[in-house]
Amino acid sequence: MAWFLPRLLATIVALTLGGALGVLVGALLKAPAIGALLGAATGVGLVVLRDALHAGRLIRWLRDGLIADAPRDAGLWGELAYRIERALRSREQALAAERQRLGEFLSAIEASPNGVMLLGADDQIAWCSAVAADHLGLDARRDLRQPVTNLVRMPAFVSYLQEGAWREPITLEAPGGRGMLQLAVRGYSDQQKLVITQDVTERLRAEAMRRDFVANVSHEIRTPLTVLAGFVETMASLPLSTAERARVITLMQQQTDRMQVLVADLLQLAQLEGGPRPPADRWTALAPLLQRAAADARPLSAGRHQVEVDAPDGIELAGLEGELLSAVVNLATNAVRYTPAGGHIQLNWRLRADGQGEVEVRDTGIGIAREHLPRLTERFYRVDGSRSRDTGGTGLGLSIVKHVMQRHGGSLEVDSEPGKGSRFRLLLPAGRIRQVTPVGRLDEPASTV
Ligand code: ADP
């Protein structure tokens, strides 16, 4: 109210001065009363004119969007402009804070691997995250306020949305055959809908793989079991000669061996999947490791192949010796099993220019056609099922090798040509390889390659 008294005074002064001047001028014209009235009216008019000028400036400032500061007048208009400016600025700050919070909230939704879409009345898109737009083949900006039912080319989604009973999510193929999507809808507020989209391609693939795996294991176990059951029945129901009995027992032995190998491989796979990461500071000498793998493969070859090792002394590998040995043995025994008699099998070591180490198992065997190469490490994948089984294979060897290498930060490479032989390479990262001097081997390592 600081403006009130000055303003009252100014009005009284204008009235009084105007009236007094009017009296003087009126006296000259012999009409002092009319002069006083006109003088007072002129005084008040001047006050009103001044107000109109101030009000005009204030209105101009408001109309121009508050770009500059408010007009800095004294008195009532100054006070009014100041109060309006303060109220507007604090409203603006609150709005900016709200906008920032909303932005952060939307960024958090955008960061989710799931897509989110908000639909208003008539299923118009009120907001759509980039992930949801990608899942549904929409443009998050261009398609705003468009009915989603006109844009999404998925009839199952459209009828699900319109059904109104969204207790269970639906799973359907993503537009353009880009995998599988799961969509869930929830209603909120008045006729608003929240649509959540999720890419479930990987999950469904993993579930299918698990199902296949269980089916494969059951099949692999059922086959020898059926054979065994047949032999048991034969022995129980038929009088067999000693020679026949011995033959049946040998065949039964083969089937139980097969089951034992299968169960051992399955257990090893399970251990590899659940086991702790191989230590990076437990060192194993390379040359003896390759010699042992060759020694394991030679009885299987029974002299039908030439099995050779070429590995320098003084190289050590970091990791779990048992796992590394099992990877090399798997490759070496495969080389024997898939190489006809008279073939040559070589176990080599090479240090690559990029520092990686390479254990190569090379054979001159039957080789593998190009189209099979990407699938070799799948569980139970066999190029030739009967040859694999006849030679005691479980179809799990290469998936064990792949797991071992992955756990050691390495990988498995294969080059092969039908009729010309195969080259399987175990690659180990530079950090898991070191060179020790022959003397230093008993003490500390001399250097890491
Ligand atoms: P298996 O027990 O059947 O040998 P693996 O996982 O070890 O299972 O190998 C998968 C398939 O890869 C084999 O069935 C075989 O067809 C092929 N394979 C593996 N090693 C060789 C090789 N050295 N030469 C030719 N084919 C091979």
Tab-separated table of C-alpha atoms and ligand atoms in Angstrom:
chain	number	residue	atom	x	y	z
A	1	MET	CA	0.000	0.000	0.000
A	2	ALA	CA	3.061	2.294	-0.220
A	3	TRP	CA	1.705	3.651	-3.446
A	4	PHE	CA	-1.687	4.672	-2.013
A	5	LEU	CA	-0.851	7.885	-0.093
A	6	PRO	CA	1.342	9.452	-2.823
A	7	ARG	CA	-1.338	8.642	-5.318
A	8	LEU	CA	-4.079	10.209	-3.119
A	9	LEU	CA	-1.905	13.254	-2.623
A	10	ALA	CA	-1.187	13.558	-6.361
A	11	THR	CA	-4.918	13.393	-7.127
A	12	ILE	CA	-5.729	15.991	-4.428
A	13	VAL	CA	-2.933	18.284	-5.691
A	14	ALA	CA	-4.157	17.909	-9.306
A	15	LEU	CA	-7.715	18.643	-8.195
A	16	THR	CA	-6.700	21.605	-6.024
A	17	LEU	CA	-4.238	23.121	-8.494
A	18	GLY	CA	-6.640	22.559	-11.397
A	19	GLY	CA	-9.489	24.072	-9.352
A	20	ALA	CA	-7.339	27.068	-8.228
A	21	LEU	CA	-6.104	27.748	-11.777
A	22	GLY	CA	-9.701	27.342	-13.010
A	23	VAL	CA	-10.882	29.938	-10.415
A	24	LEU	CA	-8.222	32.426	-11.616
A	25	VAL	CA	-8.992	31.919	-15.283
A	26	GLY	CA	-12.764	31.893	-14.476
A	27	ALA	CA	-12.431	35.224	-12.552
A	28	LEU	CA	-10.901	36.839	-15.638
A	29	LEU	CA	-13.813	35.569	-17.701
A	30	LYS	CA	-16.317	36.464	-14.951
A	31	ALA	CA	-17.265	32.794	-14.341
A	32	PRO	CA	-15.121	31.605	-11.402
A	33	ALA	CA	-17.383	28.626	-10.508
A	34	ILE	CA	-17.321	27.184	-14.043
A	35	GLY	CA	-13.569	27.886	-14.185
A	36	ALA	CA	-13.033	25.988	-10.883
A	37	LEU	CA	-15.066	23.043	-12.202
A	38	LEU	CA	-13.250	22.911	-15.541
A	39	GLY	CA	-9.856	23.350	-13.792
A	40	ALA	CA	-10.559	20.466	-11.376
A	41	ALA	CA	-11.768	18.271	-14.283
A	42	THR	CA	-8.596	19.089	-16.265
A	43	GLY	CA	-6.466	18.155	-13.203
A	44	VAL	CA	-8.229	14.816	-12.813
A	45	GLY	CA	-8.049	14.284	-16.612
A	46	LEU	CA	-4.268	14.738	-16.497
A	47	VAL	CA	-4.032	12.110	-13.731
A	48	VAL	CA	-6.164	9.724	-15.828
A	49	LEU	CA	-4.035	10.416	-18.944
A	50	ARG	CA	-0.873	9.637	-17.008
A	51	ASP	CA	-2.507	6.371	-15.812
A	52	ALA	CA	-3.461	5.483	-19.405
A	53	LEU	CA	0.157	5.981	-20.528
A	54	HIS	CA	1.486	3.730	-17.739
A	55	ALA	CA	-1.232	1.127	-18.362
A	56	GLY	CA	-0.396	1.183	-22.100
A	57	ARG	CA	3.293	0.447	-21.360
A	58	LEU	CA	2.366	-2.371	-19.001
A	59	ILE	CA	-0.006	-3.912	-21.553
A	60	ARG	CA	2.651	-3.626	-24.286
A	61	TRP	CA	5.153	-5.413	-22.037
A	62	LEU	CA	2.672	-8.204	-21.265
A	63	ARG	CA	1.690	-8.513	-24.934
A	64	ASP	CA	5.328	-8.717	-26.114
A	65	GLY	CA	5.808	-11.866	-24.070
A	66	LEU	CA	7.757	-10.423	-21.150
A	67	ILE	CA	10.938	-10.301	-23.215
A	68	ALA	CA	12.441	-7.257	-21.479
A	69	ASP	CA	12.119	-6.329	-17.816
A	70	ALA	CA	8.809	-4.897	-16.599
A	71	PRO	CA	8.409	-1.059	-16.959
A	72	ARG	CA	10.094	0.468	-13.916
A	73	ASP	CA	7.547	3.159	-13.019
A	74	ALA	CA	7.091	4.622	-9.585
A	75	GLY	CA	3.873	4.339	-7.642
A	76	LEU	CA	0.852	2.195	-8.423
A	77	TRP	CA	1.899	1.147	-11.953
A	78	GLY	CA	5.438	0.323	-10.930
A	79	GLU	CA	4.149	-1.772	-8.039
A	80	LEU	CA	1.627	-3.496	-10.328
A	81	ALA	CA	4.275	-4.285	-12.982
A	82	TYR	CA	6.682	-5.569	-10.316
A	83	ARG	CA	4.060	-7.865	-8.746
A	84	ILE	CA	2.947	-9.232	-12.123
A	85	GLU	CA	6.547	-9.811	-13.191
A	86	ARG	CA	7.357	-11.622	-9.941
A	87	ALA	CA	4.284	-13.858	-10.161
A	88	LEU	CA	4.952	-14.687	-13.789
A	89	ARG	CA	8.661	-15.383	-13.274
A	90	SER	CA	8.007	-17.745	-10.347
A	91	ARG	CA	5.294	-19.522	-12.394
A	92	GLU	CA	7.821	-19.825	-15.224
A	93	GLN	CA	10.435	-21.316	-12.905
A	94	ALA	CA	7.934	-23.823	-11.521
A	95	LEU	CA	6.958	-24.741	-15.079
A	96	ALA	CA	10.597	-25.181	-16.120
A	97	ALA	CA	11.214	-27.425	-13.083
A	98	GLU	CA	8.113	-29.469	-13.952
A	99	ARG	CA	9.219	-29.690	-17.573
A	100	GLN	CA	12.659	-30.898	-16.493
A	101	ARG	CA	11.127	-33.512	-14.191
A	102	LEU	CA	8.881	-34.693	-17.016
A	103	GLY	CA	11.893	-34.828	-19.352
A	104	GLU	CA	13.839	-36.931	-16.840
A	105	PHE	CA	10.856	-39.211	-16.350
A	106	LEU	CA	10.456	-39.720	-20.096
A	107	SER	CA	14.221	-40.292	-20.466
A	108	ALA	CA	13.979	-42.997	-17.798
A	109	ILE	CA	11.165	-44.664	-19.751
A	110	GLU	CA	13.210	-44.313	-22.950
A	111	ALA	CA	16.123	-46.042	-21.218
A	112	SER	CA	14.015	-49.137	-20.601
A	113	PRO	CA	14.584	-52.078	-22.948
A	114	ASN	CA	10.793	-52.363	-23.122
A	115	GLY	CA	8.693	-50.051	-25.247
A	116	VAL	CA	5.975	-47.840	-23.749
A	117	MET	CA	3.096	-46.185	-25.596
A	118	LEU	CA	0.242	-44.101	-24.173
A	119	LEU	CA	-3.052	-44.056	-26.036
A	120	GLY	CA	-5.804	-41.508	-25.582
A	121	ALA	CA	-9.443	-41.673	-26.638
A	122	ASP	CA	-10.001	-43.511	-29.965
A	123	ASP	CA	-6.612	-45.146	-29.462
A	124	GLN	CA	-4.773	-42.032	-30.591
A	125	ILE	CA	-1.074	-42.079	-29.792
A	126	ALA	CA	-0.481	-39.615	-26.954
A	127	TRP	CA	3.159	-40.569	-26.436
A	128	CYS	CA	5.398	-43.326	-27.737
A	129	SER	CA	8.932	-44.269	-26.691
A	130	ALA	CA	11.535	-44.874	-29.380
A	131	VAL	CA	11.684	-48.586	-28.459
A	132	ALA	CA	7.903	-49.019	-28.796
A	133	ALA	CA	7.991	-47.133	-32.112
A	134	ASP	CA	10.736	-49.438	-33.333
A	135	HIS	CA	8.884	-52.541	-32.153
A	136	LEU	CA	5.614	-51.523	-33.811
A	137	GLY	CA	7.091	-49.942	-36.939
A	138	LEU	CA	5.907	-46.415	-36.035
A	139	ASP	CA	7.475	-42.957	-36.141
A	140	ALA	CA	7.430	-41.658	-32.549
A	141	ARG	CA	7.008	-38.005	-33.633
A	142	ARG	CA	5.197	-38.074	-36.959
A	143	ASP	CA	2.525	-40.514	-35.809
A	144	LEU	CA	1.566	-38.616	-32.636
A	145	ARG	CA	-2.187	-38.067	-32.265
A	146	GLN	CA	-2.903	-40.643	-35.009
A	147	PRO	CA	-5.094	-43.669	-34.162
A	148	VAL	CA	-2.636	-46.514	-33.604
A	149	THR	CA	-5.125	-48.954	-35.111
A	150	ASN	CA	-4.663	-47.230	-38.503
A	151	LEU	CA	-0.898	-47.433	-38.355
A	152	VAL	CA	0.106	-50.799	-36.887
A	153	ARG	CA	-0.104	-53.564	-39.449
A	154	MET	CA	-0.765	-56.324	-36.941
A	155	PRO	CA	-4.422	-57.422	-37.050
A	156	ALA	CA	-3.974	-59.549	-33.897
A	157	PHE	CA	-2.758	-56.484	-31.968
A	158	VAL	CA	-5.632	-54.333	-33.223
A	159	SER	CA	-8.287	-56.871	-32.217
A	160	TYR	CA	-6.539	-57.449	-28.837
A	161	LEU	CA	-6.549	-53.699	-28.211
A	162	GLN	CA	-10.216	-53.385	-29.075
A	163	GLU	CA	-11.224	-56.510	-27.142
A	164	GLY	CA	-10.834	-54.723	-23.816
A	165	ALA	CA	-9.915	-57.867	-21.843
A	166	TRP	CA	-6.169	-57.532	-21.384
A	167	ARG	CA	-5.496	-59.898	-18.515
A	168	GLU	CA	-2.861	-61.859	-20.462
A	169	PRO	CA	-0.249	-60.301	-22.750
A	170	ILE	CA	-0.185	-61.469	-26.367
A	171	THR	CA	2.828	-62.694	-28.292
A	172	LEU	CA	3.041	-62.048	-32.010
A	173	GLU	CA	5.492	-61.611	-34.841
A	174	ALA	CA	7.045	-58.160	-35.114
A	175	PRO	CA	6.355	-56.172	-38.305
A	176	GLY	CA	8.775	-57.078	-41.099
A	177	GLY	CA	9.481	-60.470	-39.498
A	178	ARG	CA	11.936	-58.886	-37.047
A	179	GLY	CA	11.527	-61.427	-34.284
A	180	MET	CA	8.755	-61.890	-31.739
A	181	LEU	CA	7.028	-59.276	-29.593
A	182	GLN	CA	5.032	-59.539	-26.400
A	183	LEU	CA	2.418	-56.821	-25.916
A	184	ALA	CA	0.568	-55.978	-22.713
A	185	VAL	CA	-2.194	-53.375	-22.418
A	186	ARG	CA	-3.532	-51.754	-19.249
A	187	GLY	CA	-6.359	-49.228	-19.041
A	188	TYR	CA	-5.971	-46.151	-16.835
A	189	SER	CA	-7.735	-42.877	-16.176
A	190	ASP	CA	-10.640	-42.227	-18.573
A	191	GLN	CA	-10.297	-44.281	-21.777
A	192	GLN	CA	-6.503	-44.040	-21.665
A	193	LYS	CA	-4.370	-47.090	-22.342
A	194	LEU	CA	-0.817	-48.014	-21.521
A	195	VAL	CA	0.804	-50.378	-24.040
A	196	ILE	CA	4.028	-52.140	-23.076
A	197	THR	CA	6.026	-53.880	-25.795
A	198	GLN	CA	8.829	-56.345	-25.203
A	199	ASP	CA	11.153	-58.112	-27.641
A	200	VAL	CA	10.941	-61.769	-26.599
A	201	THR	CA	12.800	-63.247	-29.584
A	202	GLU	CA	15.801	-64.295	-27.494
A	203	ARG	CA	13.687	-65.635	-24.636
A	204	LEU	CA	11.552	-67.751	-26.953
A	205	ARG	CA	14.672	-68.962	-28.741
A	206	ALA	CA	16.270	-69.952	-25.412
A	207	GLU	CA	13.071	-71.734	-24.359
A	208	ALA	CA	12.942	-73.595	-27.684
A	209	MET	CA	16.612	-74.529	-27.269
A	210	ARG	CA	15.953	-75.825	-23.768
A	211	ARG	CA	13.024	-77.877	-25.031
A	212	ASP	CA	15.108	-79.230	-27.916
A	213	PHE	CA	17.914	-80.031	-25.522
A	214	VAL	CA	15.678	-82.032	-23.188
A	215	ALA	CA	14.133	-83.826	-26.177
A	216	ASN	CA	17.604	-84.597	-27.574
A	217	VAL	CA	18.934	-85.872	-24.239
A	218	SER	CA	15.869	-88.070	-23.802
A	219	HIS	CA	16.291	-89.410	-27.317
A	220	GLU	CA	20.025	-90.051	-26.868
A	221	ILE	CA	19.408	-91.953	-23.621
A	222	ARG	CA	16.345	-93.796	-24.831
A	223	THR	CA	18.143	-95.346	-27.813
A	224	PRO	CA	20.780	-97.291	-25.850
A	225	LEU	CA	18.208	-98.036	-23.139
A	226	THR	CA	15.858	-99.625	-25.699
A	227	VAL	CA	18.725	-101.705	-27.057
A	228	LEU	CA	19.709	-102.756	-23.519
A	229	ALA	CA	16.116	-103.654	-22.643
A	230	GLY	CA	15.966	-105.802	-25.786
A	231	PHE	CA	19.131	-107.657	-24.805
A	232	VAL	CA	17.927	-108.170	-21.237
A	233	GLU	CA	14.689	-109.622	-22.555
A	234	THR	CA	16.584	-111.863	-24.974
A	235	MET	CA	18.789	-113.148	-22.156
A	236	ALA	CA	15.800	-113.713	-19.896
A	237	SER	CA	13.614	-115.477	-22.410
A	238	LEU	CA	15.978	-117.371	-24.715
A	239	PRO	CA	18.420	-120.144	-23.827
A	240	LEU	CA	21.706	-118.736	-25.220
A	241	SER	CA	24.915	-120.567	-25.882
A	242	THR	CA	28.034	-119.333	-24.096
A	243	ALA	CA	29.296	-117.674	-27.294
A	244	GLU	CA	25.962	-115.936	-27.894
A	245	ARG	CA	25.849	-114.844	-24.279
A	246	ALA	CA	29.349	-113.352	-24.521
A	247	ARG	CA	28.373	-111.487	-27.698
A	248	VAL	CA	25.209	-110.066	-26.114
A	249	ILE	CA	27.138	-109.007	-23.029
A	250	THR	CA	29.723	-107.225	-25.219
A	251	LEU	CA	26.934	-105.376	-27.037
A	252	MET	CA	25.306	-104.446	-23.714
A	253	GLN	CA	28.660	-103.216	-22.504
A	254	GLN	CA	28.936	-100.951	-25.574
A	255	GLN	CA	25.510	-99.430	-24.862
A	256	THR	CA	26.265	-98.763	-21.184
A	257	ASP	CA	29.622	-97.235	-22.195
A	258	ARG	CA	27.775	-94.996	-24.605
A	259	MET	CA	25.366	-93.868	-21.905
A	260	GLN	CA	28.233	-93.271	-19.495
A	261	VAL	CA	30.084	-91.092	-22.015
A	262	LEU	CA	26.881	-89.162	-22.710
A	263	VAL	CA	26.191	-88.576	-19.019
A	264	ALA	CA	29.827	-87.549	-18.462
A	265	ASP	CA	29.619	-85.026	-21.328
A	266	LEU	CA	26.301	-83.669	-20.035
A	267	LEU	CA	27.766	-83.258	-16.561
A	268	GLN	CA	30.814	-81.513	-17.965
A	269	LEU	CA	28.609	-79.090	-19.912
A	270	ALA	CA	26.559	-78.350	-16.788
A	271	GLN	CA	29.763	-77.726	-14.797
A	272	LEU	CA	31.130	-75.437	-17.505
A	273	GLU	CA	27.937	-73.403	-17.466
A	274	GLY	CA	27.753	-73.006	-13.725
A	275	GLY	CA	31.414	-73.044	-12.747
A	276	PRO	CA	33.515	-70.035	-11.682
A	277	ARG	CA	35.621	-68.271	-14.329
A	278	PRO	CA	38.998	-69.971	-14.857
A	279	PRO	CA	41.749	-68.153	-12.925
A	280	ALA	CA	44.084	-65.934	-14.935
A	281	ASP	CA	47.078	-66.734	-12.716
A	282	ARG	CA	47.162	-70.522	-12.695
A	283	TRP	CA	49.704	-71.560	-15.332
A	284	THR	CA	49.913	-74.820	-17.269
A	285	ALA	CA	52.789	-75.820	-19.534
A	286	LEU	CA	51.625	-76.024	-23.158
A	287	ALA	CA	53.902	-78.720	-24.632
A	288	PRO	CA	53.058	-81.439	-22.048
A	289	LEU	CA	49.366	-80.545	-22.427
A	290	LEU	CA	49.460	-81.190	-26.181
A	291	GLN	CA	51.545	-84.355	-25.660
A	292	ARG	CA	48.927	-85.683	-23.231
A	293	ALA	CA	46.100	-84.917	-25.664
A	294	ALA	CA	47.984	-86.784	-28.417
A	295	ALA	CA	48.608	-89.676	-26.006
A	296	ASP	CA	44.855	-89.802	-25.280
A	297	ALA	CA	44.036	-89.872	-28.995
A	298	ARG	CA	46.585	-92.572	-30.006
A	299	PRO	CA	44.776	-95.566	-28.420
A	300	LEU	CA	41.633	-94.567	-30.330
A	301	SER	CA	43.641	-94.447	-33.543
A	302	ALA	CA	45.245	-97.811	-32.719
A	303	GLY	CA	48.123	-97.043	-35.035
A	304	ARG	CA	45.904	-96.244	-38.025
A	305	HIS	CA	47.039	-92.609	-38.083
A	306	GLN	CA	50.173	-90.628	-37.645
A	307	VAL	CA	49.595	-88.339	-34.622
A	308	GLU	CA	52.268	-85.630	-34.149
A	309	VAL	CA	52.797	-82.697	-31.813
A	310	ASP	CA	54.761	-79.566	-32.626
A	311	ALA	CA	54.878	-77.272	-29.594
A	312	PRO	CA	57.816	-75.219	-28.278
A	313	ASP	CA	59.014	-75.559	-24.689
A	314	GLY	CA	58.598	-72.672	-22.300
A	315	ILE	CA	55.064	-71.567	-23.231
A	316	GLU	CA	52.500	-71.560	-20.443
A	317	LEU	CA	48.749	-70.979	-20.571
A	318	ALA	CA	46.623	-69.499	-17.792
A	319	GLY	CA	43.398	-71.234	-16.878
A	320	LEU	CA	42.047	-74.549	-15.740
A	321	GLU	CA	44.319	-77.325	-16.905
A	322	GLY	CA	41.517	-79.933	-16.889
A	323	GLU	CA	39.281	-77.799	-19.091
A	324	LEU	CA	42.051	-76.849	-21.533
A	325	LEU	CA	43.117	-80.488	-21.798
A	326	SER	CA	39.542	-81.618	-22.381
A	327	ALA	CA	39.192	-79.061	-25.247
A	328	VAL	CA	42.363	-80.278	-26.980
A	329	VAL	CA	41.506	-83.957	-26.371
A	330	ASN	CA	38.044	-83.434	-27.869
A	331	LEU	CA	39.591	-81.964	-31.028
A	332	ALA	CA	42.298	-84.629	-31.224
A	333	THR	CA	39.876	-87.548	-30.786
A	334	ASN	CA	37.503	-85.980	-33.332
A	335	ALA	CA	40.426	-85.761	-35.768
A	336	VAL	CA	41.064	-89.496	-35.258
A	337	ARG	CA	37.371	-90.390	-35.578
A	338	TYR	CA	36.809	-88.413	-38.753
A	339	THR	CA	40.064	-89.309	-40.515
A	340	PRO	CA	40.321	-92.559	-42.466
A	341	ALA	CA	43.207	-94.934	-41.719
A	342	GLY	CA	46.566	-93.745	-43.014
A	343	GLY	CA	45.688	-90.106	-42.348
A	344	HIS	CA	47.830	-87.554	-40.590
A	345	ILE	CA	46.926	-85.631	-37.431
A	346	GLN	CA	48.988	-82.695	-36.231
A	347	LEU	CA	48.766	-80.679	-32.990
A	348	ASN	CA	50.531	-77.301	-33.420
A	349	TRP	CA	51.141	-74.092	-31.489
A	350	ARG	CA	51.435	-70.643	-33.045
A	351	LEU	CA	51.681	-67.158	-31.626
A	352	ARG	CA	49.704	-64.702	-33.745
A	353	ALA	CA	50.914	-61.209	-34.608
A	354	ASP	CA	48.145	-59.698	-32.432
A	355	GLY	CA	49.427	-61.584	-29.377
A	356	GLN	CA	46.760	-64.292	-29.354
A	357	GLY	CA	47.902	-67.878	-29.014
A	358	GLU	CA	46.612	-70.617	-31.269
A	359	VAL	CA	46.437	-74.353	-30.640
A	360	GLU	CA	45.686	-75.985	-33.976
A	361	VAL	CA	44.471	-79.552	-34.465
A	362	ARG	CA	44.796	-80.379	-38.145
A	363	ASP	CA	43.748	-83.580	-39.865
A	364	THR	CA	43.642	-84.997	-43.375
A	365	GLY	CA	40.210	-86.519	-42.805
A	366	ILE	CA	36.784	-86.405	-44.396
A	367	GLY	CA	36.346	-82.643	-43.877
A	368	ILE	CA	33.091	-80.753	-43.389
A	369	ALA	CA	30.917	-78.992	-45.985
A	370	ARG	CA	30.717	-75.207	-45.583
A	371	GLU	CA	26.990	-75.130	-44.712
A	372	HIS	CA	27.574	-77.217	-41.552
A	373	LEU	CA	30.371	-75.049	-40.129
A	374	PRO	CA	28.213	-72.428	-38.330
A	375	ARG	CA	26.220	-75.151	-36.530
A	376	LEU	CA	29.027	-77.483	-35.429
A	377	THR	CA	29.103	-76.229	-31.839
A	378	GLU	CA	25.349	-76.662	-31.307
A	379	ARG	CA	24.563	-79.409	-28.844
A	380	PHE	CA	23.893	-82.731	-30.556
A	381	TYR	CA	24.568	-81.290	-34.005
A	382	ARG	CA	26.181	-83.930	-36.193
A	383	VAL	CA	27.058	-83.817	-39.858
A	384	ASP	CA	26.802	-87.569	-40.120
A	385	GLY	CA	24.851	-89.046	-37.199
A	386	SER	CA	25.691	-92.681	-37.768
A	387	ARG	CA	29.443	-92.074	-38.178
A	388	SER	CA	29.414	-89.982	-34.996
A	389	ARG	CA	27.620	-92.688	-32.989
A	390	ASP	CA	29.588	-95.566	-34.515
A	391	THR	CA	32.810	-93.907	-33.372
A	392	GLY	CA	31.475	-93.237	-29.866
A	393	GLY	CA	30.466	-89.604	-30.383
A	394	THR	CA	27.833	-87.851	-28.286
A	395	GLY	CA	27.389	-84.749	-30.453
A	396	LEU	CA	28.467	-82.638	-27.462
A	397	GLY	CA	32.255	-82.502	-27.972
A	398	LEU	CA	32.503	-79.243	-29.881
A	399	SER	CA	29.978	-77.460	-27.689
A	400	ILE	CA	32.162	-78.396	-24.709
A	401	VAL	CA	35.197	-77.016	-26.584
A	402	LYS	CA	33.369	-73.769	-27.370
A	403	HIS	CA	32.312	-73.327	-23.735
A	404	VAL	CA	35.838	-73.939	-22.466
A	405	MET	CA	37.239	-71.351	-24.843
A	406	GLN	CA	34.578	-68.771	-24.020
A	407	ARG	CA	35.260	-69.213	-20.327
A	408	HIS	CA	38.962	-68.570	-20.984
A	409	GLY	CA	38.160	-65.428	-22.995
A	410	GLY	CA	39.068	-67.217	-26.219
A	411	SER	CA	37.242	-68.714	-29.175
A	412	LEU	CA	37.114	-71.655	-31.576
A	413	GLU	CA	37.795	-71.315	-35.316
A	414	VAL	CA	37.227	-73.969	-37.958
A	415	ASP	CA	38.449	-74.292	-41.545
A	416	SER	CA	37.459	-77.372	-43.436
A	417	GLU	CA	36.890	-78.716	-46.901
A	418	PRO	CA	35.168	-82.018	-47.705
A	419	GLY	CA	37.717	-84.634	-48.669
A	420	LYS	CA	40.679	-82.460	-47.761
A	421	GLY	CA	40.627	-82.413	-43.967
A	422	SER	CA	39.922	-79.927	-41.176
A	423	ARG	CA	41.745	-77.352	-39.076
A	424	PHE	CA	40.262	-76.601	-35.665
A	425	ARG	CA	41.940	-73.698	-33.855
A	426	LEU	CA	41.641	-72.810	-30.172
A	427	LEU	CA	42.400	-69.105	-29.744
A	428	LEU	CA	43.563	-67.785	-26.380
A	429	PRO	CA	43.917	-64.093	-25.480
A	430	ALA	CA	47.425	-62.649	-25.026
A	431	GLY	CA	46.846	-62.176	-21.279
A	432	ARG	CA	46.585	-65.936	-20.786
A	433	ILE	CA	49.900	-66.762	-22.484
A	434	ARG	CA	53.413	-66.376	-21.167
A	435	GLN	CA	56.887	-67.466	-22.125
A	436	VAL	CA	59.190	-68.763	-19.437
A	437	THR	CA	62.901	-69.391	-19.832
A	438	PRO	CA	63.891	-73.041	-19.332
A	439	VAL	CA	65.699	-72.142	-16.028
A	440	GLY	CA	63.038	-69.726	-14.905
A	441	ARG	CA	60.346	-72.318	-15.307
A	442	LEU	CA	61.107	-73.539	-11.848
A	443	ASP	CA	61.077	-70.010	-10.437
A	444	GLU	CA	59.279	-66.893	-11.460
A	445	PRO	CA	58.154	-66.356	-15.042
A	446	ALA	CA	60.672	-64.409	-17.124
A	447	SER	CA	58.197	-62.514	-19.245
A	448	THR	CA	54.661	-62.455	-20.475
A	449	VAL	CA	54.212	-62.561	-24.235
B	1	ADP	P1	30.505	-85.841	-32.156
B	1	ADP	O1	30.494	-86.499	-30.847
B	1	ADP	O2	29.370	-86.195	-33.024
B	1	ADP	O3	31.816	-85.945	-32.829
B	1	ADP	P2	31.163	-83.073	-31.874
B	1	ADP	O4	30.431	-81.969	-31.211
B	1	ADP	O5	32.527	-83.356	-31.404
B	1	ADP	O6	30.231	-84.313	-31.815
B	1	ADP	O7	31.259	-82.732	-33.421
B	1	ADP	C1	30.104	-82.334	-34.096
B	1	ADP	C2	30.149	-82.797	-35.525
B	1	ADP	O8	31.203	-82.112	-36.220
B	1	ADP	C3	30.484	-84.253	-35.663
B	1	ADP	O9	29.343	-85.044	-35.588
B	1	ADP	C4	31.117	-84.301	-37.035
B	1	ADP	O10	30.134	-84.433	-38.006
B	1	ADP	C5	31.793	-82.953	-37.181
B	1	ADP	N1	33.247	-83.003	-36.902
B	1	ADP	C6	33.860	-82.693	-35.753
B	1	ADP	N2	35.202	-82.802	-35.867
B	1	ADP	C7	35.431	-83.180	-37.138
B	1	ADP	C8	36.632	-83.448	-37.901
B	1	ADP	N3	37.837	-83.351	-37.364
B	1	ADP	N4	36.475	-83.794	-39.181
B	1	ADP	C9	35.244	-83.899	-39.739
B	1	ADP	N5	34.091	-83.663	-39.094
B	1	ADP	C10	34.179	-83.306	-37.801
